[in-house]
Amino acid sequence: EVRLVESGGGLVQPGGSLRLSCAASRFTFSNYAMSWVRQAPGKGLEWVSSIGSDGRTTAYDDSVKGRFTISRDNAKNTLYLQLNSLKTEDTAMYYCVKSPSNTALTVARESRGQGTQVTVSS
Protein backbone atom coordinates (compact mmCIF):
# COMPACT_ATOMS: atom_id res chain seq x y z
CA GLU A 1 0.00 0.00 0.00
CA VAL A 2 1.25 3.45 -0.94
CA ARG A 3 2.50 5.50 1.98
CA LEU A 4 2.75 9.30 1.74
CA VAL A 5 3.64 11.41 4.76
CA GLU A 6 3.38 15.17 4.46
CA SER A 7 5.18 17.64 6.70
CA GLY A 8 6.37 21.23 6.87
CA GLY A 9 3.13 23.10 7.34
CA GLY A 10 2.57 25.76 9.96
CA LEU A 11 1.35 29.24 10.78
CA VAL A 12 2.89 32.01 8.70
CA GLN A 13 2.15 35.67 8.08
CA PRO A 14 1.01 36.91 4.67
CA GLY A 15 4.01 37.24 2.42
CA GLY A 16 5.87 34.51 4.24
CA SER A 17 7.24 31.20 3.01
CA LEU A 18 7.05 27.52 3.85
CA ARG A 19 8.50 24.35 2.37
CA LEU A 20 6.31 21.30 2.38
CA SER A 21 7.73 17.79 2.11
CA CYS A 22 6.14 14.47 1.25
CA ALA A 23 8.00 11.30 2.12
CA ALA A 24 6.96 8.45 -0.14
CA SER A 25 7.36 4.73 0.45
CA ARG A 26 6.06 1.30 -0.57
CA PHE A 27 6.23 2.07 -4.28
CA THR A 28 8.89 2.99 -6.83
CA PHE A 29 8.70 6.76 -6.40
CA SER A 30 10.88 7.60 -9.39
CA ASN A 31 8.43 5.92 -11.78
CA TYR A 32 5.45 8.14 -11.02
CA ALA A 33 4.26 11.67 -11.58
CA MET A 34 3.22 13.31 -8.34
CA SER A 35 0.88 16.10 -7.40
CA TRP A 36 -0.09 18.41 -4.58
CA VAL A 37 -3.72 19.16 -3.84
CA ARG A 38 -5.24 21.23 -1.05
CA GLN A 39 -8.49 21.67 0.79
CA ALA A 40 -9.45 24.95 2.37
CA PRO A 41 -11.86 25.00 5.33
CA GLY A 42 -15.39 24.31 4.14
CA LYS A 43 -14.33 23.85 0.52
CA GLY A 44 -13.60 20.97 -1.82
CA LEU A 45 -10.28 19.60 -2.94
CA GLU A 46 -8.29 21.83 -5.29
CA TRP A 47 -5.39 20.79 -7.52
CA VAL A 48 -2.26 22.87 -6.87
CA SER A 49 0.68 21.48 -8.83
CA SER A 50 2.15 18.40 -10.50
CA ILE A 51 5.55 17.15 -11.53
CA GLY A 52 6.67 14.47 -13.93
CA SER A 53 8.47 11.35 -12.80
CA ASP A 54 11.88 12.72 -13.73
CA GLY A 55 11.17 16.21 -12.45
CA ARG A 56 11.54 17.87 -15.84
CA THR A 57 7.92 18.84 -16.37
CA THR A 58 5.85 20.84 -13.93
CA ALA A 59 2.42 22.40 -13.91
CA TYR A 60 0.66 24.85 -11.62
CA ASP A 61 -2.80 26.15 -11.00
CA ASP A 62 -3.03 29.81 -12.00
CA SER A 63 -3.71 30.79 -8.38
CA VAL A 64 -0.22 29.68 -7.31
CA LYS A 65 1.82 30.13 -10.47
CA GLY A 66 4.89 32.25 -9.83
CA ARG A 67 4.64 31.79 -6.06
CA PHE A 68 4.87 28.03 -5.53
CA THR A 69 7.55 25.66 -6.82
CA ILE A 70 7.20 21.90 -6.98
CA SER A 71 10.28 19.68 -7.00
CA ARG A 72 11.34 16.16 -6.14
CA ASP A 73 14.38 14.21 -5.06
CA ASN A 74 14.06 10.70 -6.42
CA ALA A 75 17.13 9.54 -4.50
CA LYS A 76 15.35 10.48 -1.26
CA ASN A 77 11.84 9.45 -2.38
CA THR A 78 10.63 12.90 -1.43
CA LEU A 79 8.34 15.44 -3.05
CA TYR A 80 8.53 19.13 -2.16
CA LEU A 81 6.42 22.24 -2.52
CA GLN A 82 8.04 25.61 -1.86
CA LEU A 83 5.41 28.18 -0.96
CA ASN A 84 6.43 31.83 -1.29
CA SER A 85 4.49 35.09 -1.08
CA LEU A 86 1.77 33.31 0.84
CA LYS A 87 -1.73 34.77 0.92
CA THR A 88 -4.56 34.21 3.37
CA GLU A 89 -6.41 32.32 0.66
CA ASP A 90 -3.60 29.73 0.62
CA THR A 91 -4.78 28.54 4.02
CA ALA A 92 -5.63 24.87 3.60
CA MET A 93 -4.66 21.31 4.35
CA TYR A 94 -2.11 20.25 1.75
CA TYR A 95 -1.85 16.67 0.49
CA CYS A 96 0.56 14.92 -1.84
CA VAL A 97 -0.88 12.42 -4.25
CA LYS A 98 0.62 9.66 -6.37
CA SER A 99 -0.92 10.88 -9.59
CA PRO A 100 -0.41 13.15 -12.57
CA SER A 101 -2.45 16.31 -12.78
CA ASN A 102 -5.38 14.95 -14.75
CA THR A 103 -6.35 12.38 -12.11
CA ALA A 104 -4.99 14.02 -8.97
CA LEU A 105 -8.35 15.06 -7.55
CA THR A 106 -9.95 11.68 -8.24
CA VAL A 107 -7.09 9.86 -6.56
CA ALA A 108 -7.10 12.28 -3.64
CA ARG A 109 -10.82 11.78 -3.06
CA GLU A 110 -10.33 8.04 -2.92
CA SER A 111 -7.28 7.99 -0.72
CA ARG A 112 -4.91 10.54 0.75
CA GLY A 113 -2.53 10.88 3.66
CA GLN A 114 -2.96 12.95 6.80
CA GLY A 115 -1.85 16.14 5.06
CA THR A 116 -0.04 19.12 6.49
CA GLN A 117 -1.86 22.28 7.57
CA VAL A 118 -0.84 25.65 6.19
CA THR A 119 -2.36 28.66 7.90
CA VAL A 120 -1.65 32.13 6.59
CA SER A 121 -2.73 34.81 9.01
CA SER A 122 -1.51 38.04 10.51
mmCIF file of C-alpha atoms in Angstrom:
data_model
loop_
_atom_site.group_PDB
_atom_site.id
_atom_site.type_symbol
_atom_site.label_atom_id
_atom_site.label_comp_id
_atom_site.label_asym_id
_atom_site.label_seq_id
_atom_site.Cartn_x
_atom_site.Cartn_y
_atom_site.Cartn_z
ATOM 1 C CA GLU A 1 0.000 0.000 0.000
ATOM 2 C CA VAL A 2 1.255 3.454 -0.941
ATOM 3 C CA ARG A 3 2.503 5.504 1.985
ATOM 4 C CA LEU A 4 2.752 9.296 1.739
ATOM 5 C CA VAL A 5 3.638 11.407 4.762
ATOM 6 C CA GLU A 6 3.376 15.174 4.459
ATOM 7 C CA SER A 7 5.178 17.642 6.703
ATOM 8 C CA GLY A 8 6.370 21.230 6.870
ATOM 9 C CA GLY A 9 3.126 23.102 7.343
ATOM 10 C CA GLY A 10 2.571 25.761 9.960
ATOM 11 C CA LEU A 11 1.346 29.238 10.779
ATOM 12 C CA VAL A 12 2.888 32.011 8.700
ATOM 13 C CA GLN A 13 2.147 35.669 8.083
ATOM 14 C CA PRO A 14 1.009 36.915 4.673
ATOM 15 C CA GLY A 15 4.014 37.242 2.422
ATOM 16 C CA GLY A 16 5.868 34.510 4.239
ATOM 17 C CA SER A 17 7.239 31.196 3.012
ATOM 18 C CA LEU A 18 7.053 27.525 3.852
ATOM 19 C CA ARG A 19 8.504 24.354 2.374
ATOM 20 C CA LEU A 20 6.311 21.303 2.380
ATOM 21 C CA SER A 21 7.732 17.793 2.107
ATOM 22 C CA CYS A 22 6.137 14.475 1.251
ATOM 23 C CA ALA A 23 8.003 11.300 2.124
ATOM 24 C CA ALA A 24 6.961 8.452 -0.142
ATOM 25 C CA SER A 25 7.365 4.728 0.447
ATOM 26 C CA ARG A 26 6.057 1.302 -0.572
ATOM 27 C CA PHE A 27 6.231 2.068 -4.278
ATOM 28 C CA THR A 28 8.887 2.994 -6.828
ATOM 29 C CA PHE A 29 8.699 6.755 -6.397
ATOM 30 C CA SER A 30 10.884 7.604 -9.394
ATOM 31 C CA ASN A 31 8.433 5.918 -11.778
ATOM 32 C CA TYR A 32 5.449 8.136 -11.022
ATOM 33 C CA ALA A 33 4.264 11.670 -11.581
ATOM 34 C CA MET A 34 3.215 13.309 -8.343
ATOM 35 C CA SER A 35 0.878 16.105 -7.401
ATOM 36 C CA TRP A 36 -0.090 18.412 -4.585
ATOM 37 C CA VAL A 37 -3.719 19.163 -3.842
ATOM 38 C CA ARG A 38 -5.245 21.233 -1.050
ATOM 39 C CA GLN A 39 -8.495 21.666 0.794
ATOM 40 C CA ALA A 40 -9.448 24.947 2.373
ATOM 41 C CA PRO A 41 -11.857 24.996 5.331
ATOM 42 C CA GLY A 42 -15.386 24.307 4.140
ATOM 43 C CA LYS A 43 -14.334 23.849 0.523
ATOM 44 C CA GLY A 44 -13.596 20.969 -1.816
ATOM 45 C CA LEU A 45 -10.276 19.601 -2.942
ATOM 46 C CA GLU A 46 -8.288 21.828 -5.289
ATOM 47 C CA TRP A 47 -5.394 20.791 -7.515
ATOM 48 C CA VAL A 48 -2.259 22.866 -6.870
ATOM 49 C CA SER A 49 0.679 21.477 -8.827
ATOM 50 C CA SER A 50 2.146 18.396 -10.497
ATOM 51 C CA ILE A 51 5.550 17.154 -11.527
ATOM 52 C CA GLY A 52 6.674 14.466 -13.928
ATOM 53 C CA SER A 53 8.472 11.347 -12.797
ATOM 54 C CA ASP A 54 11.879 12.723 -13.735
ATOM 55 C CA GLY A 55 11.170 16.207 -12.451
ATOM 56 C CA ARG A 56 11.542 17.866 -15.837
ATOM 57 C CA THR A 57 7.923 18.842 -16.368
ATOM 58 C CA THR A 58 5.853 20.838 -13.930
ATOM 59 C CA ALA A 59 2.424 22.399 -13.907
ATOM 60 C CA TYR A 60 0.664 24.846 -11.620
ATOM 61 C CA ASP A 61 -2.802 26.153 -11.001
ATOM 62 C CA ASP A 62 -3.031 29.815 -11.999
ATOM 63 C CA SER A 63 -3.714 30.786 -8.385
ATOM 64 C CA VAL A 64 -0.219 29.680 -7.307
ATOM 65 C CA LYS A 65 1.824 30.135 -10.474
ATOM 66 C CA GLY A 66 4.893 32.254 -9.831
ATOM 67 C CA ARG A 67 4.635 31.786 -6.059
ATOM 68 C CA PHE A 68 4.869 28.025 -5.531
ATOM 69 C CA THR A 69 7.547 25.660 -6.823
ATOM 70 C CA ILE A 70 7.204 21.900 -6.982
ATOM 71 C CA SER A 71 10.276 19.678 -6.996
ATOM 72 C CA ARG A 72 11.341 16.161 -6.144
ATOM 73 C CA ASP A 73 14.384 14.209 -5.060
ATOM 74 C CA ASN A 74 14.063 10.702 -6.425
ATOM 75 C CA ALA A 75 17.131 9.542 -4.500
ATOM 76 C CA LYS A 76 15.349 10.478 -1.262
ATOM 77 C CA ASN A 77 11.839 9.450 -2.375
ATOM 78 C CA THR A 78 10.634 12.899 -1.429
ATOM 79 C CA LEU A 79 8.340 15.436 -3.054
ATOM 80 C CA TYR A 80 8.527 19.129 -2.163
ATOM 81 C CA LEU A 81 6.418 22.240 -2.519
ATOM 82 C CA GLN A 82 8.036 25.605 -1.865
ATOM 83 C CA LEU A 83 5.408 28.178 -0.955
ATOM 84 C CA ASN A 84 6.431 31.826 -1.289
ATOM 85 C CA SER A 85 4.489 35.089 -1.079
ATOM 86 C CA LEU A 86 1.768 33.310 0.838
ATOM 87 C CA LYS A 87 -1.725 34.775 0.920
ATOM 88 C CA THR A 88 -4.559 34.208 3.372
ATOM 89 C CA GLU A 89 -6.408 32.319 0.656
ATOM 90 C CA ASP A 90 -3.602 29.735 0.617
ATOM 91 C CA THR A 91 -4.781 28.540 4.022
ATOM 92 C CA ALA A 92 -5.627 24.866 3.598
ATOM 93 C CA MET A 93 -4.656 21.308 4.346
ATOM 94 C CA TYR A 94 -2.109 20.245 1.745
ATOM 95 C CA TYR A 95 -1.852 16.672 0.492
ATOM 96 C CA CYS A 96 0.558 14.924 -1.837
ATOM 97 C CA VAL A 97 -0.883 12.424 -4.251
ATOM 98 C CA LYS A 98 0.625 9.664 -6.372
ATOM 99 C CA SER A 99 -0.919 10.881 -9.587
ATOM 100 C CA PRO A 100 -0.413 13.150 -12.574
ATOM 101 C CA SER A 101 -2.445 16.313 -12.778
ATOM 102 C CA ASN A 102 -5.385 14.947 -14.747
ATOM 103 C CA THR A 103 -6.352 12.378 -12.112
ATOM 104 C CA ALA A 104 -4.992 14.019 -8.970
ATOM 105 C CA LEU A 105 -8.354 15.058 -7.549
ATOM 106 C CA THR A 106 -9.949 11.679 -8.245
ATOM 107 C CA VAL A 107 -7.089 9.856 -6.563
ATOM 108 C CA ALA A 108 -7.099 12.279 -3.637
ATOM 109 C CA ARG A 109 -10.823 11.783 -3.063
ATOM 110 C CA GLU A 110 -10.328 8.041 -2.918
ATOM 111 C CA SER A 111 -7.277 7.989 -0.716
ATOM 112 C CA ARG A 112 -4.909 10.538 0.745
ATOM 113 C CA GLY A 113 -2.534 10.884 3.663
ATOM 114 C CA GLN A 114 -2.959 12.952 6.797
ATOM 115 C CA GLY A 115 -1.849 16.138 5.060
ATOM 116 C CA THR A 116 -0.038 19.121 6.494
ATOM 117 C CA GLN A 117 -1.864 22.282 7.572
ATOM 118 C CA VAL A 118 -0.841 25.649 6.189
ATOM 119 C CA THR A 119 -2.359 28.660 7.897
ATOM 120 C CA VAL A 120 -1.649 32.133 6.586
ATOM 121 C CA SER A 121 -2.726 34.811 9.009
ATOM 122 C CA SER A 122 -1.511 38.038 10.512
#
